[in-house]
mmCIF file of C-alpha atoms in Angstrom:
data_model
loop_
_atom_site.group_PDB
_atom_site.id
_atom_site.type_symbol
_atom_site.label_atom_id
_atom_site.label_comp_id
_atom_site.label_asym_id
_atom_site.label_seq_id
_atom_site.Cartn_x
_atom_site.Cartn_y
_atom_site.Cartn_z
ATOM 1 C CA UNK A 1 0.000 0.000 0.000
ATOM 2 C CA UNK A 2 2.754 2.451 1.124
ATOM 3 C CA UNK A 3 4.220 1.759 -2.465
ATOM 4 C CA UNK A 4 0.707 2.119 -3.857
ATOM 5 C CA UNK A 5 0.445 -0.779 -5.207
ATOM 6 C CA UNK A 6 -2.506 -1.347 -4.323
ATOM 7 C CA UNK A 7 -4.086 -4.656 -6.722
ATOM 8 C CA UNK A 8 -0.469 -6.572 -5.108
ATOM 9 C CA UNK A 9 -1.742 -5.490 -2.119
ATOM 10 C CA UNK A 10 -5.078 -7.358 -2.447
ATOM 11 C CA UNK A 11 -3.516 -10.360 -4.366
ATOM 12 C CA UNK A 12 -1.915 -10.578 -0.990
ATOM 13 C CA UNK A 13 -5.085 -10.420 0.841
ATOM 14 C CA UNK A 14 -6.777 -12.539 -1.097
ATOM 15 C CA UNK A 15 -4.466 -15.512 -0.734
ATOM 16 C CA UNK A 16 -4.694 -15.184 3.078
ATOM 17 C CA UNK A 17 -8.559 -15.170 2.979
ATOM 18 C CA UNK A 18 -9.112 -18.826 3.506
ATOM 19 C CA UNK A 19 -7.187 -18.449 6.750
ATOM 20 C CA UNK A 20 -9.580 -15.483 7.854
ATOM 21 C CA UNK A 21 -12.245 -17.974 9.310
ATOM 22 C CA UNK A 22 -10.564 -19.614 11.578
ATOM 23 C CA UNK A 23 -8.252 -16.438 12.967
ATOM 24 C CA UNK A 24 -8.670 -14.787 16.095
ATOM 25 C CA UNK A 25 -10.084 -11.295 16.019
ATOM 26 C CA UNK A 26 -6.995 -8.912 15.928
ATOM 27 C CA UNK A 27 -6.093 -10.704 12.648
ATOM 28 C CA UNK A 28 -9.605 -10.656 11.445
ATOM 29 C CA UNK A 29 -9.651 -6.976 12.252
ATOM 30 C CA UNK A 30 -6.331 -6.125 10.828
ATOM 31 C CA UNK A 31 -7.242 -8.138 7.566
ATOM 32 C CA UNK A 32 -9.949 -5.794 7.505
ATOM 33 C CA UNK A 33 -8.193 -2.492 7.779
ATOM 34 C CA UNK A 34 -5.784 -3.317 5.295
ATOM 35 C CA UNK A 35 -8.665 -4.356 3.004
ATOM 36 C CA UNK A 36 -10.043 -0.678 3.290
ATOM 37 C CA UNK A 37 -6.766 0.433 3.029
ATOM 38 C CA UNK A 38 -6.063 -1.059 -0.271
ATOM 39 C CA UNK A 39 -9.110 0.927 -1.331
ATOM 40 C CA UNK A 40 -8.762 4.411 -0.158
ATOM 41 C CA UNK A 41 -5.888 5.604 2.090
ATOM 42 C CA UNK A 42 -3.413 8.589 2.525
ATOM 43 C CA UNK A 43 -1.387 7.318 -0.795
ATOM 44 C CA UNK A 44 -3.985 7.099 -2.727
ATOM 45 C CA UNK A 45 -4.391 9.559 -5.398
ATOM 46 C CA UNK A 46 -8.019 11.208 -6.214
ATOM 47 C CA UNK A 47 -8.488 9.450 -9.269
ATOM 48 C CA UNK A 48 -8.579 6.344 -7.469
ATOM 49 C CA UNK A 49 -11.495 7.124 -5.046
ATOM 50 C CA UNK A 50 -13.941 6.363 -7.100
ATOM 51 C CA UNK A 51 -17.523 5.217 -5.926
ATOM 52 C CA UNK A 52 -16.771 1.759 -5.907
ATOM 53 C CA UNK A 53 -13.329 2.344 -4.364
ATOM 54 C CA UNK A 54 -14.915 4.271 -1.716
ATOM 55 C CA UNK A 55 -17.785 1.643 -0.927
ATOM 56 C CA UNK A 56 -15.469 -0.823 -1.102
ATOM 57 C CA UNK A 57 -13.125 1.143 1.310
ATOM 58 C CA UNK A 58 -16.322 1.541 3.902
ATOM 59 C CA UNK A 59 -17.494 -1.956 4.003
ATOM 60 C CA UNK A 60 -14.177 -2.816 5.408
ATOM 61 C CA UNK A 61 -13.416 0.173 7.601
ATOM 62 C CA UNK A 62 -17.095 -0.897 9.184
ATOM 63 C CA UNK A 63 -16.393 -4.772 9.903
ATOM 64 C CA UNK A 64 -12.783 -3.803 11.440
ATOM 65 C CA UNK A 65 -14.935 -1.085 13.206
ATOM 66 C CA UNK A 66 -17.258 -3.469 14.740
ATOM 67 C CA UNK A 67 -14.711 -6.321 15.760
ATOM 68 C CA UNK A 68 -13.119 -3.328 17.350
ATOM 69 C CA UNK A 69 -15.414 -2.543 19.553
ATOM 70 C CA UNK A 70 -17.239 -6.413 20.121
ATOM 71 C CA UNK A 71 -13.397 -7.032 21.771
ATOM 72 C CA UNK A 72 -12.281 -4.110 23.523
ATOM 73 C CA UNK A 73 -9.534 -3.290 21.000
ATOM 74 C CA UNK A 74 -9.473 0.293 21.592
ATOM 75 C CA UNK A 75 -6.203 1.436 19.616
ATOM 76 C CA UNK A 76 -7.344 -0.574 16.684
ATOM 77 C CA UNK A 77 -11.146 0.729 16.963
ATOM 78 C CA UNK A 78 -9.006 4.183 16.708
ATOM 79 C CA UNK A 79 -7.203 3.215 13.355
ATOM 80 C CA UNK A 80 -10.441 1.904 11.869
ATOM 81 C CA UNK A 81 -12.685 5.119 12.485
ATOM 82 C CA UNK A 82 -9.547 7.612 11.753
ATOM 83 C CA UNK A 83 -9.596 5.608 8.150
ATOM 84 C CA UNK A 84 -12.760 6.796 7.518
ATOM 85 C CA UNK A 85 -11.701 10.713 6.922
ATOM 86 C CA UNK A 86 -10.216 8.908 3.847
ATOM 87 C CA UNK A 87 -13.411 8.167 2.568
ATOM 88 C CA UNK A 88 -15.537 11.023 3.784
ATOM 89 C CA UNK A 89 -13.261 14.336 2.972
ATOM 90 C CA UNK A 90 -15.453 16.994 3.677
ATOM 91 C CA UNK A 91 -13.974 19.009 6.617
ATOM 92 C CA UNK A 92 -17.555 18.263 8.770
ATOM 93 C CA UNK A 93 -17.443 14.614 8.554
ATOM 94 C CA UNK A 94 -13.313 14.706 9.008
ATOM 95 C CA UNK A 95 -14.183 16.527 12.086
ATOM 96 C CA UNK A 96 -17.014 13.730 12.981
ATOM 97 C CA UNK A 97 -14.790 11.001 13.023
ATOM 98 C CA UNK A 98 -12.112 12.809 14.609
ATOM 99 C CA UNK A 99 -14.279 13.489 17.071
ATOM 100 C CA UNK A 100 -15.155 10.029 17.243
ATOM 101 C CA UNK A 101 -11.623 8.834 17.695
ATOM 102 C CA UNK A 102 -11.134 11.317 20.023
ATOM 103 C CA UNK A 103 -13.932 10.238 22.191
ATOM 104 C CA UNK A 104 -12.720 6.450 22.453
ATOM 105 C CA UNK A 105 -9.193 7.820 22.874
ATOM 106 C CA UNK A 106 -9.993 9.513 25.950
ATOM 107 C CA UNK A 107 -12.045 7.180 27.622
ATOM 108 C CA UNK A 108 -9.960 4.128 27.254
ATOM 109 C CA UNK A 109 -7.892 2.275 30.108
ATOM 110 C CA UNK A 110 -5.303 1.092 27.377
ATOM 111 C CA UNK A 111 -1.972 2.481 26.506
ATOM 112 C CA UNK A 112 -2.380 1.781 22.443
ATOM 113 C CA UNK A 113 -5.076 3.950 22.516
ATOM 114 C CA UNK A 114 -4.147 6.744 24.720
ATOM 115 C CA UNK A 115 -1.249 7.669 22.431
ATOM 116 C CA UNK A 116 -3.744 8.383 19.777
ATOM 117 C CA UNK A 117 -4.607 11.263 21.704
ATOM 118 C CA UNK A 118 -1.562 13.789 19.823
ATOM 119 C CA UNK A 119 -2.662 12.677 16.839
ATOM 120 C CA UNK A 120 -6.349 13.074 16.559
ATOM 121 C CA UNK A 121 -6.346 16.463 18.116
ATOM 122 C CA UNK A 122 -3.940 17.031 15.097
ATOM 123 C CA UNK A 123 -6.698 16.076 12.700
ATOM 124 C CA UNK A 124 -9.384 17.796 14.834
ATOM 125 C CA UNK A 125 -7.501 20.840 14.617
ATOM 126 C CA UNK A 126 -7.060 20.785 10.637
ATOM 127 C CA UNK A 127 -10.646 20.091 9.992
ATOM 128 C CA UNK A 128 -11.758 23.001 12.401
ATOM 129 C CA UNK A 129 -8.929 24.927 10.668
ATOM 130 C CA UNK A 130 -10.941 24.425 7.472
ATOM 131 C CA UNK A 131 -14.032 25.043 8.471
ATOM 132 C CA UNK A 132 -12.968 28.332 9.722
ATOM 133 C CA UNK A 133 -13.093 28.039 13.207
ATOM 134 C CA UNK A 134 -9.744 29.102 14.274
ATOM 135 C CA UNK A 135 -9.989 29.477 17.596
ATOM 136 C CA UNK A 136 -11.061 25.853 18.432
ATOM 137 C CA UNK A 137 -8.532 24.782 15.863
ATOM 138 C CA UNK A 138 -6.142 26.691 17.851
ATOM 139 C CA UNK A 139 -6.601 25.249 21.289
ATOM 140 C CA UNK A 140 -6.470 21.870 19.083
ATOM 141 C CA UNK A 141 -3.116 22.549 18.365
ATOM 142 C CA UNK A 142 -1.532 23.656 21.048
ATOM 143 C CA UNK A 143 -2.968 20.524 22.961
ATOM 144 C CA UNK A 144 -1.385 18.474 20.696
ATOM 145 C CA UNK A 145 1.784 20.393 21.240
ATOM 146 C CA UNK A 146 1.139 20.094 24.790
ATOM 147 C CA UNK A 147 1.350 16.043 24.470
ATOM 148 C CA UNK A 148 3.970 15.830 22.081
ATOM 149 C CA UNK A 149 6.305 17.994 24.368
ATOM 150 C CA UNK A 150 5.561 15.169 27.307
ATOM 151 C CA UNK A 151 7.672 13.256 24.739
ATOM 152 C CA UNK A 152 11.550 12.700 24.928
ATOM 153 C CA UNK A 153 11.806 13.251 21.380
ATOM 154 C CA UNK A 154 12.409 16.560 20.377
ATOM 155 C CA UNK A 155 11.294 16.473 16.943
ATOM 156 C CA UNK A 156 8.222 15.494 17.609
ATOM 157 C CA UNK A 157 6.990 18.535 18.563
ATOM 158 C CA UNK A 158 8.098 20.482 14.985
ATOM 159 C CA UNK A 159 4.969 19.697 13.174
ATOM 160 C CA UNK A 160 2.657 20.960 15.772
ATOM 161 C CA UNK A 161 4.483 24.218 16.216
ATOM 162 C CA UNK A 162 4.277 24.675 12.793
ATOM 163 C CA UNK A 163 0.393 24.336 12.803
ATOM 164 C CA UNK A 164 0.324 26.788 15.759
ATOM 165 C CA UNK A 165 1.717 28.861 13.928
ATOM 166 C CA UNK A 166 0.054 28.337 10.857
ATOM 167 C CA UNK A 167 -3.677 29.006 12.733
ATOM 168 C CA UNK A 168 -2.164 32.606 14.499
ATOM 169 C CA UNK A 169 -1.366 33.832 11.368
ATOM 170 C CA UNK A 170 -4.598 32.915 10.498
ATOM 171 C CA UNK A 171 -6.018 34.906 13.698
ATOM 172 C CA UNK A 172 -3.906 38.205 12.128
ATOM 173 C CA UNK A 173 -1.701 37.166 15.602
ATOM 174 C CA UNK A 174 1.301 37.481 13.516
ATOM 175 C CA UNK A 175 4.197 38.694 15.566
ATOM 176 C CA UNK A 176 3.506 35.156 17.459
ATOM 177 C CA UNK A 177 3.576 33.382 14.202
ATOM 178 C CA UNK A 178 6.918 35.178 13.459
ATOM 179 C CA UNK A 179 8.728 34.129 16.521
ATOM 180 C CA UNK A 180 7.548 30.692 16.323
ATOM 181 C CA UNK A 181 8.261 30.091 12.564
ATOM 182 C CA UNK A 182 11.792 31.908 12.577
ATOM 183 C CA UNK A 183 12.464 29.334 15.407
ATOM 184 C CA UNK A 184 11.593 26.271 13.671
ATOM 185 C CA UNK A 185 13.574 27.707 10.532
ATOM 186 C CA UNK A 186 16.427 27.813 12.714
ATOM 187 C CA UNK A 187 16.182 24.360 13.944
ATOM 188 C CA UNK A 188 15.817 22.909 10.413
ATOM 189 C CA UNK A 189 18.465 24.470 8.969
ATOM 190 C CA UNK A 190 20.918 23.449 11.733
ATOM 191 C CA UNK A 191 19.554 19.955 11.633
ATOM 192 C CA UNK A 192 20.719 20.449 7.661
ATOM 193 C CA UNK A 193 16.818 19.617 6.597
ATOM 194 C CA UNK A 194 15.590 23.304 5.785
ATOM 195 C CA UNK A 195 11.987 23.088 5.655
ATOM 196 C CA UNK A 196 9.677 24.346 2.174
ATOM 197 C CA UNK A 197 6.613 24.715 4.556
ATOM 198 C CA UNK A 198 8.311 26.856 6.705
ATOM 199 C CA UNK A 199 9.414 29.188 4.609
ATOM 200 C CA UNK A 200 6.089 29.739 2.819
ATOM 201 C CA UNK A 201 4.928 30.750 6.192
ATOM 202 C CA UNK A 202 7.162 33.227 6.567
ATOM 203 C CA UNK A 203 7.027 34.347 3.192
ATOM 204 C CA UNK A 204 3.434 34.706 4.224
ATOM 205 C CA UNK A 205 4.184 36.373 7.146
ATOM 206 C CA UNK A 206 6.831 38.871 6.111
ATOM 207 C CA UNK A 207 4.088 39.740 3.210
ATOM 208 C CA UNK A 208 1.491 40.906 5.638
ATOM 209 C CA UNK A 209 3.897 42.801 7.661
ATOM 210 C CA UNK A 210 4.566 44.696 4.247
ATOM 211 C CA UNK A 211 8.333 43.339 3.781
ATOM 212 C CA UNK A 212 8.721 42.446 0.455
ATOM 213 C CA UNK A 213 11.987 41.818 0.573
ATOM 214 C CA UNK A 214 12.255 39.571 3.276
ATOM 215 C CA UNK A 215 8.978 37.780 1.694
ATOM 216 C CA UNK A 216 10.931 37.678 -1.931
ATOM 217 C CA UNK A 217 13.964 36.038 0.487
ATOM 218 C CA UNK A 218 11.396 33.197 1.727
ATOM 219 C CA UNK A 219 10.144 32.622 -1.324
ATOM 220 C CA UNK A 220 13.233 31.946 -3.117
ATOM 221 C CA UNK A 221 14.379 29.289 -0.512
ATOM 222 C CA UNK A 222 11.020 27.354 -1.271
ATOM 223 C CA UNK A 223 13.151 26.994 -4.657
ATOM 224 C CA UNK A 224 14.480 23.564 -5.580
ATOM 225 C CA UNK A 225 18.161 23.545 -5.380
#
């Protein structure tokens, strides 16, 4: 799937069916999700998604789903309803089912599912971000950041920085924005992985202020080199 392959991928599926009947429910379940997965997924292109691909996608989403929940997987229920914003794209259902996710994420006992928690707020956030509700996406954000920076890995907490960021510029809160964005570009470019997103930021940025040429610098480093 990850090579988008995605008929190998079911050739490879389909010669484990047989087995299916007689597996215990994690492998049931996991068959499952990487049914729907063959069928609509983050590496799929648009083209593929048709109707059928989409249908086909759901069917399988919903029996992982529901093994999910019959045996108390929780962090597996969490993979199978997050799937789902690849089948339903409109901000409003991506914010459903992150909501969703959220809600079993939160309420679970087990560790596997409890991790989710960075994650889905991520997604929460983008979808409110969308929808135009910045404030709410926001506090998303920065309570993602909040449970990334728990983490001992320090570049875990880049990407949600960056969509702080991202939403205060959307809230005109740019001097914030600024501070945060010239920070990561620091970090990126010391780490010798200089960052395209970050520089259209503050390209973006430096363009609102009314500095042309420091917006004309940022956007020729989003240049190839």
């Amino acid at each position: 799937g990850l090579r988008q392959d995605f008929d190998g991928a079911r050739r490879v599926l389909l010669s484990i069916e047989p087995g299916m009947a007689g597996a215990g429910p994690e492998a049931q379940l996991r068959y499952q999700l990487e049914l729907g997965r063959s069928w609509a997924s983050a590496t799929h292109a648009d083209a593929l998604l048709t109707p059928d691909a989409l249908s086909q996608a759901r069917q399988a989403y919903t029996r992982a789903l529901a093994l999910a929940r019959a045996h108390q997987l929780d962090a597996l229920a969490i993979d199978a309803i997050h799937m789902f914003a690849f089948v339903d794209k409109a901000p409003a259902d991506q914010l459903k089912w992150g909501e969703a996710a959220l809600a079993v994420a939160l309420k679970s006992p087990q560790p596997g599912a409890q991790r989710w928690e960075a994650s889905i707020r991520n997604n929460i956030g983008i979808a409110l971000h969308q929808l135009g509700r910045l404030d709410e996406a926001l506090g998303q954000f920065e309570q993602a950041l909040a449970l990334r920076q728990r983490s001992t890995q320090q570049p875990a907490t880049f990407v949600p920085r960056w969509m702080v960021a991202w939403t205060l510029r959307g809230l005109g809160r740019h001097d914030e924005a600024l501070r945060i964005q010239l920070g990561l570009e620091q970090e990126a470019d010391a780490a010798g992985t200089p960052d395209p997103h970050v520089f259209k930021e503050l390209e973006a940025l430096y363009r609102a202020r009314g500095d042309e040429a420091r917006a004309q610098h940022y956007a020729q480093r989003q240049q190839p080199r």
